[in-house]
XYZ file of N, CA and C in Angstrom:
603
model
N 4.249 2.865 6.387
C 4.097 1.710 7.247
C 5.065 1.843 8.416
N 4.544 1.717 9.626
C 5.370 1.754 10.824
C 5.079 0.484 11.598
N 6.094 -0.320 11.852
C 5.839 -1.587 12.528
C 6.958 -1.972 13.457
N 6.610 -2.695 14.524
C 7.610 -3.155 15.468
C 6.994 -3.526 16.800
N 7.700 -3.221 17.858
C 7.292 -3.595 19.213
C 6.860 -2.344 19.978
N 5.738 -2.438 20.641
C 5.169 -1.288 21.346
C 6.159 -0.654 22.316
N 6.860 -1.473 23.068
C 7.742 -0.972 24.119
C 8.957 -0.227 23.562
N 9.235 -0.351 22.268
C 10.389 0.321 21.655
C 9.996 1.572 20.875
N 8.718 1.896 20.850
C 8.240 2.979 20.001
C 8.822 4.328 20.421
N 9.449 5.021 19.460
C 9.930 6.390 19.644
C 9.058 7.259 18.745
N 8.048 7.884 19.339
C 6.985 8.510 18.543
C 7.217 9.985 18.258
N 7.718 10.731 19.231
C 7.807 12.182 19.083
C 8.678 12.600 17.906
N 9.886 12.017 17.806
C 10.778 12.421 16.716
C 10.222 11.971 15.367
N 9.527 10.838 15.347
C 8.890 10.375 14.113
C 7.814 11.361 13.665
N 7.065 11.840 14.628
C 5.988 12.781 14.334
C 6.544 14.116 13.838
N 7.540 14.630 14.561
C 8.051 15.972 14.291
C 9.034 16.025 13.138
N 9.819 14.942 12.951
C 10.901 14.967 11.967
C 10.602 14.189 10.693
N 9.553 13.370 10.731
C 9.213 12.566 9.558
C 7.838 12.938 9.013
N 6.792 12.749 9.822
C 5.432 12.950 9.320
C 5.132 14.418 9.026
N 5.421 15.304 9.976
C 5.126 16.728 9.763
C 5.867 17.303 8.557
N 7.168 17.026 8.379
C 7.856 17.540 7.188
C 7.283 17.015 5.876
N 6.831 15.744 5.859
C 6.242 15.207 4.632
C 4.941 15.924 4.296
N 4.154 16.249 5.321
C 2.936 17.036 5.097
C 3.300 18.406 4.543
N 4.323 19.035 5.115
C 4.757 20.361 4.659
C 5.258 20.334 3.210
N 5.754 19.161 2.783
C 6.224 19.029 1.399
C 5.067 18.855 0.409
N 3.849 18.749 0.929
C 2.683 18.657 0.059
C 2.123 17.265 -0.125
N 2.676 16.278 0.564
C 2.181 14.908 0.439
C 0.935 14.702 1.303
N 0.010 13.892 0.809
C -1.074 13.364 1.639
C -0.504 12.157 2.374
N -0.279 12.299 3.665
C 0.435 11.279 4.438
C -0.567 10.396 5.171
N -0.646 9.149 4.758
C -1.500 8.150 5.402
C -0.605 7.190 6.178
N -0.932 6.958 7.434
C -0.073 6.174 8.324
C -0.734 4.840 8.640
N 0.040 3.782 8.475
C -0.399 2.419 8.795
C 0.513 1.898 9.900
N -0.059 1.680 11.075
C 0.704 1.359 12.281
C 0.448 -0.094 12.676
N 1.521 -0.839 12.960
C 1.390 -2.203 13.476
C 2.402 -2.439 14.586
N 1.933 -2.827 15.764
C 2.809 -3.032 16.911
C 2.457 -4.324 17.632
N 3.493 -4.966 18.176
C 3.299 -6.094 19.080
C 3.512 -5.625 20.515
N 2.688 -6.107 21.419
C 2.833 -5.775 22.839
C 3.673 -6.870 23.491
N 4.991 -6.618 23.616
C 5.924 -7.622 24.129
C 6.782 -7.020 25.240
N 6.234 -6.873 26.436
C 6.987 -6.218 27.512
C 8.247 -6.956 27.938
N 8.325 -8.252 27.666
C 9.479 -9.041 28.107
C 10.340 -9.514 26.933
N 10.208 -8.855 25.804
C 10.972 -9.268 24.618
C 12.468 -9.080 24.842
N 13.247 -10.063 24.402
C 14.702 -9.957 24.466
C 15.205 -9.292 23.202
N 16.152 -8.383 23.358
C 16.691 -7.643 22.232
C 17.929 -8.314 21.670
N 18.043 -8.308 20.325
C 19.227 -8.862 19.681
C 20.458 -8.034 20.052
N 20.280 -6.712 20.152
C 21.337 -5.813 20.612
C 21.097 -5.560 22.094
N 21.997 -6.054 22.949
C 21.745 -6.093 24.390
C 21.531 -4.719 25.012
N 22.149 -3.668 24.459
C 22.004 -2.336 25.063
C 20.555 -1.861 25.038
N 19.766 -2.390 24.101
C 18.363 -2.000 24.025
C 17.563 -2.490 25.231
N 18.104 -3.461 25.966
C 17.396 -3.962 27.147
C 17.287 -2.904 28.243
N 18.077 -1.827 28.119
C 18.020 -0.744 29.101
C 16.886 0.236 28.820
N 16.257 0.112 27.667
C 15.210 1.055 27.286
C 13.911 0.772 28.042
N 13.096 1.801 28.197
C 11.782 1.662 28.814
C 10.726 2.240 27.886
N 9.510 1.803 28.055
C 8.420 2.276 27.201
C 8.143 3.755 27.454
N 7.780 4.459 26.399
C 7.417 5.867 26.500
C 6.299 6.025 27.539
N 6.508 6.848 28.579
C 5.484 7.012 29.623
C 4.132 7.467 29.075
N 4.144 8.147 27.931
C 2.887 8.618 27.345
C 1.974 7.459 26.957
N 2.576 6.307 26.617
C 1.790 5.167 26.145
C 1.679 4.045 27.183
N 2.478 4.111 28.209
C 2.532 3.028 29.189
C 1.158 2.826 29.835
N 0.734 1.577 29.909
C -0.515 1.155 30.564
C -1.779 1.566 29.814
N -1.652 2.130 28.618
C -2.842 2.442 27.836
C -3.427 1.176 27.225
N -4.754 1.121 27.128
C -5.385 0.034 26.402
C -5.175 0.248 24.907
N -5.534 -0.757 24.118
C -5.396 -0.629 22.671
C -6.194 0.566 22.161
N -7.446 0.701 22.602
C -8.295 1.795 22.129
C -7.745 3.153 22.546
N -7.255 3.245 23.771
C -6.695 4.506 24.254
C -5.450 4.897 23.464
N -4.604 3.909 23.197
C -3.382 4.188 22.453
C -3.704 4.594 21.016
N -4.672 3.917 20.417
C -5.072 4.258 19.047
C -5.600 5.685 18.978
N -6.468 6.072 19.927
C -7.026 7.432 19.923
C -5.942 8.484 20.093
N -4.998 8.220 20.996
C -3.927 9.180 21.246
C -3.045 9.340 20.016
N -2.638 8.229 19.416
C -1.780 8.287 18.234
C -2.514 8.946 17.070
N -3.796 8.607 16.889
C -4.573 9.201 15.803
C -4.695 10.713 15.987
N -4.926 11.153 17.216
C -5.065 12.580 17.481
C -3.765 13.337 17.226
N -2.656 12.763 17.649
C -1.373 13.441 17.471
C -0.940 13.441 16.005
N -1.247 12.370 15.286
C -0.943 12.328 13.851
C -1.790 13.352 13.103
N -3.069 13.460 13.467
C -3.951 14.425 12.813
C -3.502 15.854 13.080
N -2.904 16.100 14.254
C -2.475 17.447 14.625
C -1.389 17.990 13.703
N -0.620 17.086 13.050
C 0.420 17.550 12.109
C -0.065 17.480 10.661
N -1.338 17.118 10.459
C -1.899 17.121 9.121
C -1.884 15.789 8.409
N -1.469 14.722 9.093
C -1.474 13.382 8.509
C -2.715 12.624 8.983
N -2.870 11.394 8.542
C -4.074 10.620 8.863
C -3.691 9.194 9.228
N -4.139 8.723 10.390
C -3.937 7.326 10.775
C -4.975 6.469 10.073
N -4.532 5.602 9.193
C -5.435 4.757 8.410
C -5.691 3.415 9.083
N -4.647 2.854 9.692
C -4.753 1.536 10.313
C -3.914 1.516 11.574
N -4.461 0.917 12.626
C -3.692 0.711 13.855
C -3.917 -0.714 14.324
N -2.857 -1.517 14.287
C -2.909 -2.904 14.731
C -2.025 -3.055 15.963
N -2.596 -3.541 17.047
C -1.819 -3.818 18.251
C -2.069 -5.262 18.639
N -1.052 -6.086 18.456
C -1.171 -7.506 18.762
C -0.823 -7.724 20.232
N -1.701 -8.342 21.004
C -1.489 -8.444 22.445
C -0.414 -9.428 22.864
N 0.028 -10.270 21.973
C 1.070 -11.242 22.312
C 1.857 -11.559 21.052
N 2.789 -12.481 21.169
C 3.605 -12.823 20.016
C 2.757 -13.392 18.888
N 3.029 -12.922 17.685
C 2.364 -13.450 16.501
C 2.830 -14.883 16.289
N 1.902 -15.779 16.091
C 2.248 -17.183 15.896
C 2.898 -17.371 14.534
N 3.940 -18.181 14.507
C 4.596 -18.520 13.245
C 4.621 -20.043 13.120
N 4.540 -20.563 11.899
C 4.589 -22.014 11.713
C 5.987 -22.536 12.026
N 6.135 -23.854 12.168
C 7.476 -24.422 12.400
C 8.451 -23.971 11.320
N 9.660 -23.624 11.736
C 10.642 -23.127 10.777
C 11.151 -24.256 9.894
N 11.300 -24.003 8.594
C 11.848 -25.032 7.703
C 13.315 -25.287 8.020
N 13.783 -26.448 7.620
C 15.182 -26.798 7.829
C 15.884 -26.873 6.482
N 17.197 -26.834 6.533
C 17.963 -26.940 5.299
C 18.846 -25.737 5.079
N 19.843 -25.926 4.222
C 20.862 -24.906 4.003
C 20.294 -23.629 3.399
N 19.325 -23.758 2.486
C 18.767 -22.581 1.824
C 18.145 -21.655 2.852
N 17.340 -22.212 3.764
C 16.708 -21.388 4.785
C 17.736 -20.819 5.752
N 18.698 -21.643 6.138
C 19.717 -21.186 7.082
C 20.516 -20.010 6.511
N 20.788 -20.036 5.207
C 21.539 -18.950 4.593
C 20.737 -17.653 4.543
N 19.407 -17.757 4.464
C 18.580 -16.556 4.451
C 18.638 -15.832 5.788
N 18.844 -16.574 6.873
C 18.909 -15.983 8.205
C 20.257 -16.304 8.847
N 21.328 -16.157 8.062
C 22.653 -16.589 8.518
C 23.141 -15.811 9.727
N 22.639 -14.598 9.950
C 23.086 -13.800 11.091
C 22.637 -14.397 12.423
N 21.623 -15.260 12.367
C 21.022 -15.752 13.599
C 21.170 -17.259 13.742
N 22.297 -17.781 13.293
C 22.505 -19.221 13.336
C 23.202 -19.696 14.602
N 23.531 -18.769 15.509
C 24.182 -19.199 16.744
C 23.185 -19.876 17.663
N 23.719 -20.683 18.569
C 22.881 -21.431 19.491
C 22.006 -20.484 20.306
N 20.754 -20.862 20.476
C 19.845 -20.083 21.285
C 19.166 -18.942 20.555
N 19.312 -18.864 19.221
C 18.723 -17.749 18.487
C 17.485 -18.153 17.689
N 16.861 -19.268 18.060
C 15.651 -19.698 17.366
C 14.555 -18.644 17.481
N 14.399 -18.062 18.664
C 13.348 -17.062 18.864
C 13.626 -15.807 18.047
N 14.904 -15.474 17.866
C 15.259 -14.321 17.043
C 14.840 -14.557 15.596
N 15.052 -15.760 15.104
C 14.613 -16.090 13.751
C 13.101 -15.935 13.625
N 12.379 -16.403 14.633
C 10.921 -16.279 14.602
C 10.500 -14.818 14.618
N 11.239 -13.990 15.350
C 10.899 -12.572 15.408
C 11.060 -11.899 14.054
N 12.069 -12.338 13.274
C 12.238 -11.810 11.922
C 11.002 -12.123 11.086
N 10.513 -13.363 11.201
C 9.327 -13.759 10.442
C 8.089 -13.032 10.943
N 8.015 -12.800 12.254
C 6.872 -12.042 12.799
C 6.840 -10.630 12.233
N 8.017 -10.029 12.108
C 8.084 -8.679 11.553
C 7.559 -8.662 10.127
N 7.925 -9.679 9.343
C 7.459 -9.726 7.961
C 5.976 -10.044 7.885
N 5.455 -10.832 8.834
C 4.016 -11.068 8.872
C 3.268 -9.763 9.136
N 3.817 -8.948 10.030
C 3.188 -7.667 10.325
C 3.232 -6.746 9.113
N 4.371 -6.729 8.414
C 4.474 -5.910 7.207
C 3.443 -6.358 6.176
N 3.256 -7.666 6.066
C 2.274 -8.175 5.108
C 0.868 -7.725 5.488
N 0.544 -7.767 6.792
C -0.781 -7.329 7.247
C -0.997 -5.848 6.945
N 0.026 -5.032 7.172
C -0.086 -3.612 6.877
C -0.206 -3.369 5.373
N 0.542 -4.138 4.593
C 0.465 -4.000 3.134
C -0.929 -4.370 2.640
N -1.529 -5.408 3.214
C -2.894 -5.779 2.830
C -3.870 -4.657 3.165
N -3.643 -3.979 4.302
C -4.500 -2.848 4.677
C -4.353 -1.702 3.675
N -3.143 -1.482 3.195
C -2.906 -0.445 2.188
C -3.683 -0.750 0.912
N -3.590 -1.989 0.457
C -4.273 -2.353 -0.781
C -5.787 -2.257 -0.632
N -6.300 -2.603 0.548
C -7.734 -2.468 0.798
C -8.152 -1.002 0.742
N -7.343 -0.128 1.345
C -7.647 1.301 1.316
C -7.633 1.834 -0.118
N -6.680 1.388 -0.911
C -6.620 1.826 -2.309
C -7.892 1.438 -3.060
N -8.361 0.212 -2.830
C -9.580 -0.232 -3.512
C -10.796 0.564 -3.039
N -10.892 0.774 -1.722
C -12.057 1.477 -1.176
C -12.083 2.945 -1.588
N -10.923 3.565 -1.644
C -10.835 4.990 -1.978
C -10.643 5.229 -3.471
N -10.499 4.145 -4.225
C -10.328 4.223 -5.675
C -9.164 5.132 -6.064
N -8.044 4.863 -5.431
C -6.819 5.615 -5.720
C -5.645 4.672 -5.541
N -4.447 5.170 -5.868
C -3.240 4.380 -5.670
C -2.125 5.293 -5.197
N -1.402 4.833 -4.185
C -0.292 5.622 -3.661
C 0.836 5.691 -4.675
N 1.552 6.817 -4.688
C 2.717 6.951 -5.569
C 3.987 6.479 -4.883
N 4.075 6.671 -3.556
C 5.223 6.234 -2.777
C 4.746 5.510 -1.525
N 5.509 4.517 -1.115
C 5.242 3.797 0.133
C 6.528 3.822 0.950
N 6.409 4.164 2.227
C 7.587 4.197 3.096
C 7.411 3.195 4.230
N 8.465 2.438 4.473
C 8.531 1.560 5.636
C 9.559 2.136 6.598
N 9.217 2.256 7.884
C 10.210 2.670 8.868
C 10.001 1.904 10.156
N 11.081 1.661 10.853
C 11.018 0.950 12.125
C 10.427 1.841 13.205
N 9.892 1.209 14.212
C 9.259 1.944 15.308
C 10.266 2.610 16.226
N 11.529 2.158 16.193
C 12.520 2.659 17.153
C 13.550 3.588 16.510
N 13.185 4.198 15.372
C 14.089 5.147 14.725
C 14.031 6.490 15.439
N 15.178 7.001 15.809
C 15.270 8.327 16.417
C 15.725 9.308 15.350
N 14.847 10.246 14.990
C 15.131 11.205 13.929
C 15.724 12.461 14.544
N 16.985 12.746 14.217
C 17.659 13.924 14.748
C 17.386 15.178 13.913
N 16.993 14.987 12.669
C 16.691 16.113 11.791
C 15.547 15.750 10.871
N 14.997 16.744 10.195
C 13.884 16.507 9.284
C 14.313 15.638 8.107
N 13.410 14.782 7.668
C 13.684 13.985 6.477
C 13.885 14.927 5.292
N 14.805 14.551 4.408
C 15.073 15.372 3.237
C 13.840 15.419 2.343
N 13.767 16.373 1.457
C 12.602 16.516 0.583
C 12.479 15.307 -0.350
N 11.250 14.798 -0.450
C 10.967 13.671 -1.340
C 10.169 14.106 -2.562
N 9.985 15.414 -2.726
C 9.099 15.932 -3.763
C 9.486 15.448 -5.155
N 10.775 15.312 -5.421
C 11.217 14.947 -6.772
C 11.106 13.451 -7.051
N 11.007 12.633 -6.009
C 11.086 11.179 -6.217
C 10.004 10.623 -7.147
N 8.726 11.004 -6.980
C 7.713 10.422 -7.882
C 7.907 10.789 -9.345
N 8.730 11.804 -9.634
C 8.923 12.270 -11.007
C 10.216 11.738 -11.630
N 10.981 10.958 -10.887
C 12.206 10.393 -11.438
C 11.883 9.274 -12.425
N 12.776 9.022 -13.389
C 12.541 7.934 -14.346
C 12.343 6.600 -13.629
N 11.348 5.861 -14.047
C 11.035 4.539 -13.496
C 10.799 4.598 -11.979
N 10.261 5.709 -11.498
C 10.075 5.899 -10.061
C 9.235 4.792 -9.433
N 8.249 4.310 -10.153
C 7.358 3.297 -9.593
C 8.094 2.025 -9.205
N 9.211 1.749 -9.895
C 9.944 0.498 -9.654
C 11.223 0.717 -8.837
N 11.412 1.917 -8.288
C 12.659 2.223 -7.597
C 12.505 2.130 -6.081
N 13.659 1.922 -5.408
C 13.722 1.839 -3.951
C 14.826 2.769 -3.464
N 14.527 3.549 -2.429
C 15.520 4.434 -1.823
C 15.662 4.058 -0.346
N 16.888 4.066 0.163
C 17.097 3.739 1.579
C 18.270 4.542 2.124
N 18.447 4.479 3.433
C 19.559 5.160 4.072
C 20.878 4.523 3.648
N 21.911 5.333 3.533
C 23.225 4.821 3.150
C 24.074 4.486 4.362
N 23.527 3.684 5.254
C 24.285 3.311 6.455
C 23.854 1.924 6.917
N 24.736 1.236 7.631
C 24.457 -0.094 8.186
C 23.822 -1.004 7.136
N 24.508 -1.116 6.013
C 23.962 -1.885 4.898
C 24.271 -3.374 4.994
N 25.381 -3.741 5.647
C 25.738 -5.149 5.869
C 25.649 -5.984 4.596
N 26.171 -5.443 3.512
C 26.198 -6.193 2.260
C 24.915 -6.110 1.454
N 23.904 -5.387 1.952
C 22.649 -5.235 1.219
C 22.224 -3.783 1.246
N 20.981 -3.531 1.687
C 20.540 -2.167 1.909
C 20.035 -2.058 3.339
N 20.073 -0.851 3.886
C 19.562 -0.630 5.231
C 18.042 -0.696 5.207
N 17.479 -1.495 6.108
C 16.013 -1.608 6.152
C 15.416 -0.778 7.288
N 16.215 0.141 7.852
C 15.707 0.983 8.933
C 14.551 1.846 8.428
N 14.781 2.508 7.298
C 13.742 3.295 6.632
C 13.927 3.117 5.135
N 12.870 2.707 4.447
C 12.937 2.442 3.009
C 11.756 3.120 2.326
N 12.015 3.800 1.225
C 10.964 4.427 0.407
C 10.905 3.679 -0.907
N 9.686 3.358 -1.339
C 9.500 2.545 -2.536
C 8.469 3.171 -3.454
N 8.722 3.058 -4.750
C 7.664 3.341 -5.713
C 6.583 2.277 -5.584
N 5.419 2.561 -6.138
C 4.271 1.651 -5.921
C 4.533 0.249 -6.431
N 5.084 0.099 -7.619
C 5.349 -1.236 -8.151
C 6.403 -1.950 -7.337
N 7.437 -1.236 -6.883
C 8.481 -1.845 -6.043
C 7.895 -2.330 -4.726
N 6.981 -1.557 -4.145
C 6.349 -1.967 -2.890
C 5.552 -3.245 -3.078
N 4.891 -3.363 -4.206
C 4.099 -4.573 -4.502
C 4.995 -5.797 -4.549
């Protein structure tokens, strides 16, 4: 699952350092892509405001972008299963009030961060849509994935992902979660997460 904002997409390193190595390791790599088209989105980390959209994708229509991404993914031996491009902000219901909810999003409790809270929920709505697409594919193809990976659209991969060949064979692999050992902030890093099938559910 790859999800985020179109204008932040870093595709080349993802293709060369993540997808291609997984294919070389013997995995059948199915890609589920979800992006929001938000050219004027404000970044929580201000330095990201200096970034510009990849010229390869700039000004492409949804269909053009889907064809290009599908072709490049196929060139490394993987398969684009789903491509969702939302033309504007995903609508979210009014945010609940109360201490329990505030503690769940405690990082964004400063004044003026209401939109940031909504963006967190939009990201999870997109993940849910991609997860539903995965389950539909499993039913249609009469199979079930052994591993599910979530990664952000703006991850820059400096080296190939380590081998994942042993993960499906580890004890209780279906219920396990693996993530990067950095920027954990008291939990786990959600930049890139690998899950056994039951854990993903």
